[in-house]
Coordinates of C-alpha atoms in Angstrom, one line a residue:
Chain A
M1 CA 86.5 152.2 141.6
M2 CA 87.4 151.5 138.1
E3 CA 87.7 155.1 137.7
T4 CA 90.3 155.4 140.3
L5 CA 92.1 152.3 139.4
F6 CA 92.2 153.0 135.7
P7 CA 92.0 156.8 135.4
N8 CA 93.2 157.2 131.8
V9 CA 91.4 154.2 130.2
K10 CA 88.9 155.5 127.7
W11 CA 86.3 152.3 127.7
H12 CA 84.8 152.7 124.3
I13 CA 88.5 152.6 122.7
M14 CA 89.3 149.7 125.1
W15 CA 86.6 147.6 123.6
Q16 CA 86.9 148.5 120.0
A17 CA 90.7 147.5 120.5
T18 CA 89.6 144.0 122.3
Y19 CA 87.0 143.6 119.4
D20 CA 89.9 144.2 117.0
T21 CA 92.3 141.6 118.9
I22 CA 89.5 139.1 119.0
Y23 CA 88.6 139.7 115.2
M24 CA 92.3 139.1 113.9
T25 CA 92.5 136.2 116.3
V26 CA 89.6 134.4 115.0
V27 CA 90.0 135.2 111.5
S28 CA 93.5 134.4 111.2
T29 CA 92.8 130.9 113.3
A30 CA 90.1 130.0 110.8
V31 CA 92.3 130.6 107.9
T32 CA 95.1 128.9 109.6
F33 CA 93.3 126.0 110.5
V34 CA 92.3 125.5 106.7
L35 CA 95.8 126.1 105.1
G36 CA 97.8 124.3 108.0
L37 CA 95.4 121.5 107.6
L38 CA 96.2 121.4 103.8
I39 CA 99.6 121.7 104.0
G40 CA 99.8 119.2 106.8
I41 CA 98.0 116.7 104.9
L42 CA 100.4 117.2 102.0
L43 CA 103.3 116.8 104.0
F44 CA 102.0 113.6 105.4
L45 CA 101.1 112.1 102.2
T46 CA 104.3 112.7 100.4
S47 CA 106.5 111.4 103.4
P48 CA 108.3 108.2 102.5
N49 CA 106.1 105.0 102.7
Q50 CA 102.8 107.1 102.3
I51 CA 100.3 106.8 99.6
W52 CA 101.8 109.9 98.0
A53 CA 105.2 109.4 98.7
N54 CA 107.3 112.0 96.9
K55 CA 110.7 113.1 98.1
I56 CA 111.0 116.4 95.9
V57 CA 107.6 117.6 97.0
H58 CA 108.0 116.7 100.4
F59 CA 111.3 118.3 100.6
L60 CA 110.1 121.5 99.3
T61 CA 106.9 121.7 101.2
G62 CA 109.0 121.0 104.4
S63 CA 111.6 123.6 103.6
L64 CA 109.0 126.4 102.9
V65 CA 107.1 125.4 106.3
N66 CA 110.6 125.6 108.1
I67 CA 111.7 128.8 106.8
F68 CA 108.4 130.5 107.6
R69 CA 108.4 128.8 111.0
S70 CA 111.9 130.1 111.9
I71 CA 111.5 134.0 110.7
P72 CA 110.8 135.9 113.9
F73 CA 107.2 137.2 113.4
I74 CA 108.2 141.0 113.9
I75 CA 110.4 140.7 110.8
L76 CA 107.8 138.7 108.9
I77 CA 105.4 141.2 109.1
I78 CA 107.9 143.8 107.5
L79 CA 109.1 141.7 104.7
L80 CA 105.5 141.0 103.9
I81 CA 104.4 144.7 103.8
P82 CA 104.8 144.9 99.9
F83 CA 102.8 141.6 99.6
T84 CA 100.0 143.1 101.8
K85 CA 99.7 146.3 100.0
F86 CA 99.4 144.3 97.0
L87 CA 96.8 142.0 98.4
L88 CA 94.5 144.8 100.1
G89 CA 95.8 148.4 98.9
T90 CA 97.0 149.3 102.3
I91 CA 99.0 148.4 105.3
R92 CA 97.0 149.7 107.9
G93 CA 93.7 148.4 110.0
V94 CA 93.0 145.1 111.1
N95 CA 92.8 143.5 107.8
A96 CA 96.1 144.5 107.0
A97 CA 97.7 142.1 109.7
L98 CA 96.0 139.2 108.6
P99 CA 98.3 137.9 105.5
A100 CA 101.2 138.4 108.3
L101 CA 99.5 136.4 110.7
I102 CA 98.2 133.6 108.7
V103 CA 101.9 133.3 106.8
G104 CA 103.2 133.2 110.0
S105 CA 101.2 130.6 111.8
A106 CA 100.2 128.1 109.0
P107 CA 103.2 126.6 108.6
F108 CA 103.5 126.1 112.4
Y109 CA 100.2 124.4 112.7
A110 CA 101.0 122.3 109.2
R111 CA 103.9 120.8 111.4
L112 CA 101.5 120.1 114.5
V113 CA 99.0 118.4 111.9
L114 CA 101.9 116.5 110.6
I115 CA 102.5 115.2 114.2
A116 CA 98.9 114.4 114.9
F117 CA 98.7 112.4 111.7
R118 CA 101.8 110.3 112.3
E119 CA 100.1 109.3 115.7
V120 CA 97.2 107.6 113.7
D121 CA 97.6 103.9 114.0
K122 CA 99.0 102.6 110.7
G123 CA 97.0 99.5 111.5
V124 CA 93.6 101.7 111.0
I125 CA 94.9 103.1 107.8
E126 CA 95.8 99.7 106.4
A127 CA 92.2 98.5 107.5
A128 CA 90.7 101.1 105.4
R129 CA 93.0 100.5 102.4
S130 CA 91.9 96.8 102.7
M131 CA 88.1 97.7 102.8
G132 CA 88.7 99.6 99.6
A133 CA 88.6 103.2 100.6
N134 CA 90.3 105.7 98.4
T135 CA 92.5 108.5 99.4
F136 CA 90.0 111.2 99.7
T137 CA 87.9 108.7 102.3
I138 CA 91.3 108.0 104.2
I139 CA 91.8 111.4 104.7
W140 CA 88.5 112.6 105.5
K141 CA 87.1 109.5 107.5
V142 CA 90.1 108.1 109.0
L143 CA 93.1 110.5 109.4
I144 CA 91.2 113.7 110.4
P145 CA 88.8 111.9 112.8
E146 CA 91.4 109.7 114.6
S147 CA 93.7 112.7 115.2
K148 CA 90.7 115.1 116.0
P149 CA 91.9 115.7 119.6
A150 CA 95.6 116.5 118.8
L151 CA 94.1 118.5 115.8
I152 CA 92.0 120.8 118.2
S153 CA 94.7 121.2 121.0
G154 CA 96.9 122.0 118.1
I155 CA 94.9 124.9 116.9
T156 CA 94.5 126.0 120.5
V157 CA 98.0 126.3 120.5
T158 CA 98.2 128.3 117.7
A159 CA 95.4 130.5 118.4
V160 CA 97.1 131.4 121.6
A161 CA 100.1 132.3 120.0
L162 CA 98.1 134.2 117.4
V163 CA 96.9 136.5 120.1
G164 CA 100.3 137.2 121.0
Y165 CA 101.2 138.1 117.3
T166 CA 98.2 140.3 117.2
A167 CA 100.1 142.5 119.7
M168 CA 103.0 142.5 117.6
A169 CA 101.1 143.3 114.4
G170 CA 99.8 146.3 116.3
I171 CA 103.1 147.9 116.2
I172 CA 102.7 148.4 112.6
G173 CA 99.3 150.0 113.0
A174 CA 97.0 146.9 113.0
G175 CA 95.0 148.0 115.9
G176 CA 94.0 146.1 118.5
L177 CA 95.0 145.8 122.5
G178 CA 98.7 145.5 121.8
N179 CA 98.4 148.5 119.4
L180 CA 96.7 150.4 122.3
A181 CA 99.2 149.3 125.0
F182 CA 101.9 150.5 122.7
L183 CA 100.6 154.0 121.7
E184 CA 98.4 154.9 124.5
G185 CA 100.3 153.2 127.2
F186 CA 103.7 152.9 126.8
Q187 CA 104.5 156.1 124.7
R188 CA 102.6 158.3 126.8
S189 CA 103.3 156.4 130.0
R190 CA 100.0 155.5 131.1
E191 CA 100.3 152.5 132.5
D192 CA 96.8 151.8 133.8
V193 CA 96.1 151.5 130.1
T194 CA 98.7 149.0 129.6
L195 CA 97.7 147.1 132.4
M196 CA 94.3 147.0 131.3
A197 CA 95.3 145.9 127.9
T198 CA 97.3 143.1 129.5
I199 CA 94.3 142.1 131.7
L200 CA 91.9 141.6 128.5
I201 CA 94.5 139.5 126.5
L202 CA 95.1 137.2 129.3
I203 CA 91.3 136.5 129.3
I204 CA 91.2 136.1 125.8
V205 CA 94.0 133.4 126.4
F206 CA 92.2 131.8 129.1
V207 CA 88.9 131.4 127.3
I208 CA 90.6 130.0 123.9
Q209 CA 92.3 127.4 126.2
W210 CA 89.2 126.6 128.2
I211 CA 87.4 126.1 124.7
G212 CA 90.3 124.3 123.4
D213 CA 90.7 122.0 126.2
T214 CA 86.8 121.2 126.5
I215 CA 86.4 120.2 122.9
T216 CA 89.7 118.1 123.0
A217 CA 88.4 116.2 126.0
K218 CA 84.7 115.7 124.4
T219 CA 86.0 114.3 120.9
D220 CA 88.7 111.7 122.9
K221 CA 87.1 108.5 123.0
R222 CA 90.1 106.5 123.3
Chain B
M1 CA 88.9 80.2 94.3
I2 CA 92.5 81.5 95.1
E3 CA 95.5 80.8 92.9
V4 CA 99.1 81.6 93.8
K5 CA 101.4 81.0 91.4
D6 CA 105.2 81.0 91.8
V7 CA 104.9 84.6 93.7
T8 CA 108.3 86.2 95.1
K9 CA 108.5 89.3 97.2
V10 CA 111.8 91.0 97.5
Y11 CA 112.0 94.3 99.7
K12 CA 114.6 96.5 99.2
T13 CA 116.4 97.8 102.6
K14 CA 119.4 99.6 103.5
N15 CA 121.1 96.2 104.2
G16 CA 120.4 95.0 100.8
E17 CA 117.4 92.9 99.6
L18 CA 115.4 90.9 101.8
T19 CA 113.3 87.8 100.2
A20 CA 109.9 87.9 102.0
V21 CA 108.2 85.7 100.0
D22 CA 110.4 83.2 98.0
H23 CA 108.7 81.3 95.1
V24 CA 105.2 80.4 96.8
S25 CA 102.4 78.6 95.1
L26 CA 99.2 78.0 96.7
S27 CA 95.8 76.8 95.6
I28 CA 92.7 77.4 98.0
Q29 CA 89.6 76.0 97.3
K30 CA 86.3 77.9 97.4
G31 CA 84.5 77.4 100.9
E32 CA 87.6 76.0 103.0
I33 CA 89.6 77.1 105.9
F34 CA 93.3 77.3 104.8
G35 CA 95.9 78.2 107.5
I36 CA 99.2 79.0 107.1
I37 CA 101.7 78.6 110.0
G38 CA 105.0 79.8 110.6
Y39 CA 107.1 81.4 113.3
S40 CA 107.4 85.5 113.0
G41 CA 109.5 86.8 110.0
A42 CA 108.7 83.6 108.0
G43 CA 106.6 85.8 105.5
K44 CA 103.1 84.9 106.1
S45 CA 102.2 88.6 106.6
T46 CA 103.5 89.6 103.5
L47 CA 101.9 86.5 101.7
I48 CA 98.5 87.4 103.0
R49 CA 98.8 90.8 102.1
L50 CA 99.5 89.9 98.5
L51 CA 95.8 88.2 98.4
N52 CA 94.2 91.7 98.5
G53 CA 96.8 93.8 96.9
L54 CA 98.4 95.6 99.9
E55 CA 101.5 94.2 98.7
K56 CA 102.4 93.6 95.3
P57 CA 104.5 90.8 94.2
T58 CA 108.1 91.1 92.5
S59 CA 107.3 88.3 90.2
G60 CA 104.4 85.8 89.9
S61 CA 100.7 86.2 90.2
V62 CA 98.0 86.3 92.5
V63 CA 94.4 85.2 91.0
V64 CA 91.5 85.7 93.6
N65 CA 87.9 85.1 92.3
D66 CA 89.0 85.5 88.8
L67 CA 90.4 88.6 89.4
E68 CA 94.3 88.9 88.8
I69 CA 94.8 90.9 91.8
S70 CA 98.8 91.5 91.3
S71 CA 98.2 93.3 87.9
I72 CA 94.9 95.6 88.8
K73 CA 95.3 98.7 90.3
G74 CA 93.1 102.1 91.3
K75 CA 89.3 101.7 91.2
E76 CA 89.3 98.1 90.0
L77 CA 91.6 97.0 92.8
R78 CA 89.4 99.1 95.6
K79 CA 86.3 97.5 94.1
A80 CA 87.9 93.9 94.3
R81 CA 89.0 94.6 97.8
Q82 CA 85.3 95.0 98.8
K83 CA 85.0 91.1 98.4
I84 CA 88.4 90.3 100.1
S85 CA 88.0 91.4 103.5
M86 CA 90.8 91.2 106.2
I87 CA 90.7 91.4 110.1
F88 CA 93.7 92.0 112.1
Q89 CA 95.6 90.9 115.2
H90 CA 95.3 94.3 116.7
F91 CA 91.4 94.7 115.6
N92 CA 92.2 98.1 114.0
L93 CA 89.1 99.5 114.8
L94 CA 88.6 103.2 114.4
W95 CA 88.8 104.5 118.1
S96 CA 86.6 107.8 117.0
R97 CA 83.4 105.5 116.0
T98 CA 81.0 103.4 118.0
V99 CA 80.5 99.9 117.1
A100 CA 77.8 100.5 114.9
E101 CA 79.9 103.2 113.0
N102 CA 82.8 100.9 112.7
I103 CA 80.7 98.3 111.1
A104 CA 79.0 100.9 108.9
F105 CA 82.7 102.0 107.6
P106 CA 83.2 99.8 105.0
L107 CA 79.6 100.2 103.8
E108 CA 80.0 104.1 103.5
I109 CA 83.3 103.2 101.4
A110 CA 80.9 100.9 99.0
G111 CA 78.5 103.8 98.6
V112 CA 75.6 101.9 100.5
P113 CA 72.5 104.2 101.1
K114 CA 71.9 105.2 104.7
A115 CA 68.7 103.2 105.4
E116 CA 70.3 100.1 104.0
R117 CA 73.4 100.7 106.0
E118 CA 71.5 100.6 109.1
K119 CA 69.7 97.5 108.5
R120 CA 72.8 95.8 107.6
V121 CA 74.6 97.0 110.8
K122 CA 71.9 95.8 113.0
E123 CA 72.2 92.1 111.2
L124 CA 75.7 92.0 111.6
I125 CA 75.6 93.2 115.3
E126 CA 73.3 90.3 115.8
L127 CA 75.3 87.8 113.9
V128 CA 78.5 88.3 116.0
G129 CA 76.9 88.5 119.1
L130 CA 77.3 92.1 120.3
K131 CA 73.6 93.1 120.6
G132 CA 73.3 96.0 123.1
R133 CA 76.9 97.2 122.5
E134 CA 76.1 99.4 119.4
D135 CA 76.7 102.6 120.8
A136 CA 79.9 101.7 122.6
Y137 CA 83.2 102.9 121.6
P138 CA 86.0 100.4 121.1
S139 CA 87.8 101.6 124.3
Q140 CA 85.0 100.4 126.3
L141 CA 85.3 96.6 124.6
S142 CA 86.9 93.8 125.4
G143 CA 89.7 92.3 123.2
G144 CA 87.1 89.3 121.9
Q145 CA 84.4 92.0 121.3
K146 CA 86.7 94.2 119.4
Q147 CA 87.6 91.1 117.1
R148 CA 84.0 90.6 116.7
V149 CA 83.5 93.9 115.7
G150 CA 86.3 93.5 113.3
I151 CA 84.5 90.4 111.9
A152 CA 81.2 92.4 111.6
R153 CA 83.2 95.0 109.9
A154 CA 84.9 92.6 107.4
L155 CA 81.3 90.7 106.6
A156 CA 79.8 94.0 105.8
N157 CA 79.7 94.0 102.1
N158 CA 78.9 90.0 101.9
P159 CA 82.8 89.4 100.8
E160 CA 83.6 86.1 98.9
V161 CA 87.2 85.7 100.9
L162 CA 88.1 86.6 104.8
L163 CA 91.9 87.0 105.5
C164 CA 92.6 86.6 109.0
D165 CA 95.9 88.4 109.9
E166 CA 96.9 86.3 113.3
A167 CA 93.4 87.3 114.4
T168 CA 93.5 85.6 117.7
S169 CA 97.1 86.1 118.6
A170 CA 96.3 89.0 121.0
L171 CA 93.6 87.3 122.8
D172 CA 93.5 84.7 125.8
P173 CA 92.8 81.0 125.3
E174 CA 89.2 81.1 126.0
T175 CA 88.4 84.1 123.9
T176 CA 90.6 82.7 121.0
D177 CA 88.2 79.6 121.0
S178 CA 85.1 81.6 121.0
I179 CA 86.2 83.6 118.0
L180 CA 87.5 80.6 116.3
S181 CA 84.0 79.0 116.9
L182 CA 82.5 82.0 115.3
L183 CA 84.8 82.0 112.1
S184 CA 84.1 78.4 111.6
D185 CA 80.2 79.0 112.1
I186 CA 80.6 81.7 109.5
N187 CA 82.5 79.7 107.2
E188 CA 79.8 76.9 107.3
R189 CA 76.6 79.3 107.4
L190 CA 78.0 81.8 104.5
G191 CA 80.3 79.5 102.8
L192 CA 82.8 81.8 103.1
T193 CA 86.5 81.2 101.9
I194 CA 89.1 81.8 104.9
V195 CA 92.5 82.0 104.9
L196 CA 94.3 82.5 108.3
I197 CA 98.2 83.1 109.2
T198 CA 98.9 82.1 112.6
H199 CA 101.9 80.9 114.6
E200 CA 99.7 78.8 116.8
M201 CA 99.0 75.3 115.7
H202 CA 96.0 75.3 118.0
V203 CA 94.3 77.5 115.8
I204 CA 95.2 75.4 112.8
R205 CA 93.9 72.1 114.6
K206 CA 90.6 73.7 115.9
I207 CA 89.1 75.3 112.3
C208 CA 91.3 74.4 109.3
H209 CA 90.6 72.3 106.6
R210 CA 94.1 72.6 105.0
V211 CA 97.5 73.9 106.3
A212 CA 100.7 75.1 104.7
V213 CA 103.9 75.7 106.9
M214 CA 106.1 78.3 105.9
Q215 CA 109.8 79.1 106.7
A216 CA 112.1 81.5 105.6
G217 CA 109.5 82.8 102.6
R218 CA 109.2 79.5 101.3
I219 CA 106.0 76.9 101.9
V220 CA 108.0 73.8 103.1
E221 CA 104.9 71.7 103.6
Q222 CA 101.3 71.6 103.0
G223 CA 98.1 69.0 103.1
S224 CA 95.2 68.3 105.1
V225 CA 95.4 69.1 108.8
L226 CA 95.0 65.7 109.5
E227 CA 97.6 64.0 107.2
V228 CA 100.2 66.8 108.5
F229 CA 99.3 66.2 112.2
R230 CA 99.6 62.5 111.5
N231 CA 103.1 62.5 109.6
P232 CA 104.8 65.8 109.8
Q233 CA 107.6 65.9 107.4
A234 CA 109.8 69.0 108.0
E235 CA 111.4 69.5 111.2
I236 CA 109.5 72.8 111.9
T237 CA 106.2 71.2 111.3
K238 CA 107.1 68.5 114.1
N239 CA 107.9 71.4 116.1
F240 CA 104.4 72.9 115.4
V241 CA 102.6 69.7 116.1
M242 CA 104.3 69.1 119.3
Q243 CA 102.8 72.4 120.3
V244 CA 99.2 70.7 120.5
S245 CA 100.2 67.1 121.2
D246 CA 103.3 66.7 123.5
S247 CA 103.3 68.9 126.4
R248 CA 106.5 69.5 127.9
E249 CA 106.1 68.2 131.2
A250 CA 105.3 65.1 129.5
K251 CA 108.8 65.1 127.8
E252 CA 110.1 65.7 131.6
A253 CA 108.1 63.1 133.3
I254 CA 109.2 60.6 130.4
K255 CA 112.9 61.3 130.6
H256 CA 112.8 60.7 134.4
I257 CA 110.7 57.3 133.7
L258 CA 113.5 56.3 131.0
K259 CA 116.0 56.8 133.6
N260 CA 114.2 55.1 136.7
Y261 CA 112.7 52.1 134.6
P262 CA 115.0 51.0 132.3
A263 CA 112.7 47.7 131.8
G264 CA 110.6 47.4 128.7
K265 CA 109.7 49.9 126.3
V266 CA 108.6 53.4 126.2
V267 CA 106.5 53.8 123.2
K268 CA 104.6 56.7 121.8
L269 CA 101.0 55.7 119.8
T270 CA 99.6 57.8 117.9
F271 CA 96.3 57.4 116.8
V272 CA 94.2 59.2 113.8
G273 CA 90.6 59.2 112.9
N274 CA 88.5 56.3 114.0
T275 CA 91.3 54.4 115.3
S276 CA 91.4 56.6 118.3
G277 CA 88.1 54.9 119.7
Q278 CA 89.8 51.4 119.6
P279 CA 90.2 49.7 123.4
V280 CA 93.9 49.2 122.6
I281 CA 95.4 48.9 126.1
S282 CA 93.1 46.3 127.5
Y283 CA 93.7 44.3 124.2
L284 CA 97.5 44.4 124.5
I285 CA 97.2 43.5 128.4
K286 CA 94.9 40.5 127.6
E287 CA 96.4 39.1 124.3
F288 CA 100.3 39.5 125.1
Q289 CA 100.2 39.1 128.8
I290 CA 102.4 42.3 129.4
N291 CA 102.1 45.2 131.6
V292 CA 101.2 48.6 130.3
N293 CA 102.0 51.7 132.3
I294 CA 100.5 54.8 130.8
L295 CA 102.7 57.9 130.9
Y296 CA 100.8 60.3 129.0
G297 CA 97.9 60.8 126.9
N298 CA 96.4 63.5 125.0
I299 CA 93.6 63.9 122.3
S300 CA 92.7 66.7 120.1
E301 CA 89.8 67.2 117.6
T302 CA 90.7 68.6 114.3
M303 CA 88.1 69.4 111.4
D304 CA 88.6 66.2 109.9
G305 CA 88.5 63.8 112.9
P306 CA 90.3 63.4 116.3
Y307 CA 94.0 63.1 116.5
G308 CA 95.5 61.3 120.0
T309 CA 98.8 60.5 121.1
L310 CA 99.4 58.1 124.0
I311 CA 102.8 57.4 125.5
V312 CA 103.3 54.2 127.3
Q313 CA 105.3 51.7 128.8
L314 CA 105.4 48.1 127.7
D315 CA 106.8 45.8 130.1
G316 CA 107.1 42.1 130.2
D317 CA 108.6 39.5 128.2
P318 CA 110.7 41.1 125.4
E319 CA 109.3 38.7 122.7
N320 CA 105.9 39.5 123.7
V321 CA 106.7 43.2 123.9
E322 CA 107.9 42.7 120.2
K323 CA 105.0 40.9 119.2
A324 CA 102.7 43.3 120.7
M325 CA 104.4 46.2 118.9
E326 CA 103.9 44.2 115.6
K327 CA 100.4 43.9 116.3
L328 CA 100.0 47.8 116.9
K329 CA 101.1 48.2 113.5
T330 CA 98.5 45.9 111.7
M331 CA 96.1 48.2 113.8
N332 CA 97.0 51.5 111.9
I333 CA 98.4 53.0 114.8
Q334 CA 101.9 54.3 114.7
A335 CA 104.2 53.2 117.3
E336 CA 107.3 54.8 117.9
V337 CA 110.0 53.6 120.4
I338 CA 111.3 56.5 122.5
T339 CA 114.8 56.5 123.6
K340 CA 117.1 58.4 125.7

């Protein structure tokens, strides 16, 4: 049946593309999580009335985040070509997509982290301070655990967006399902390839959303 | 134990400067329960936060346990805070941690090893009466139970001072009483110095030894609780004392009686300490041949003894009523004639 519905799909190529998409999504999500969390912490702690309240650092970090968040991803990829070349020596292949994916999504996640931290009860932070907690303890044992559901649902949203970004990164030759749909499906007018690639991307998105929702629900004890 | 010397705290706001605490001096003894009462905005929250360095004074000094809290910072201040615990109106528990984990939190901060931590948490859970609820999350507890966790957490590092920031204001009257009993019990058993801020005179009456009344950043009156109850000076203090002695209904009733029974005198008698045990009424009736009509009565227990008010109507021969009034004064009972 699959043969008749998808006559032009070469399955080993399709699976390789699926693997590439998953690889790019997982690696960039992982790095985005760490980087976004760090930037988010910096944004939060330097905001007014916080422990490291600092107008200049807060303004600079906030501006950088806003700039990178505002550049359309397809343009960001092109702008980052020299940087990627310098970093990896090539602009082809799945790894070449990673810098653009991370630079594009880490600032977005940093904003979500900032929002999550702002939701943490100020009284709890004050209580920790009254017990003699230092800044590291407050970040590690109060801010992060107390905002865990928001941090996880935030990274879920980011990961879903990243799946979309990988498809765009495919245009510049990064591989993955987006690349396959573009080259094999669109340029050669093989609609069945495009359709299959779309189905697989949807499945990846649904699985990510399901994992994210499950963990969020499990960590929320409020 | 705690010496607050001429402390002022000024906040800079958009609309200019705001003096939250205005030249306040206090001296709190070791082992006493000291209450600070005032309406919201009086500066009591700021004052209590000056005691553990969450706020820094603009001028003046705060010394707790021989450490000048107002000038130390960094590691030294964090170390000092482990001995000056705090409990809060909204409990401020970590929702992501169980009861046991919440109580263990200050021990983790102090770097207590795991085995010791577990042992201490167990003791504390017993002390505050939460056995069996160790693995519950705060969201599964009632307000009173949450505050018990807050108290256990505050006691974890064997503090010298416990600061209570409106600790019972979010609780119903019955739960308030049980939390107050627990605090009073801890004070006696552990010899802990307790400083509490509240807007409820009931709290002061129930557990405090001494009280300071705060208004617009200043301490307008302070003294032993019984003394302040017996003889409130400032207008605001009189209002607070009224909270627990005269009920509003009584006032209404008296107004009504004054209107309908203009004869005789309506007198408010105030009894303090052992005088509240005397059979005054029957004595007045027998001795002066007058009628005594009881309009309102109330007796409150304070830490230093009972305090009561009785509002009566004295009726009969005006001369005898006068004599009765004279006699009351010699009995160490305050008598105050209430007029319209």
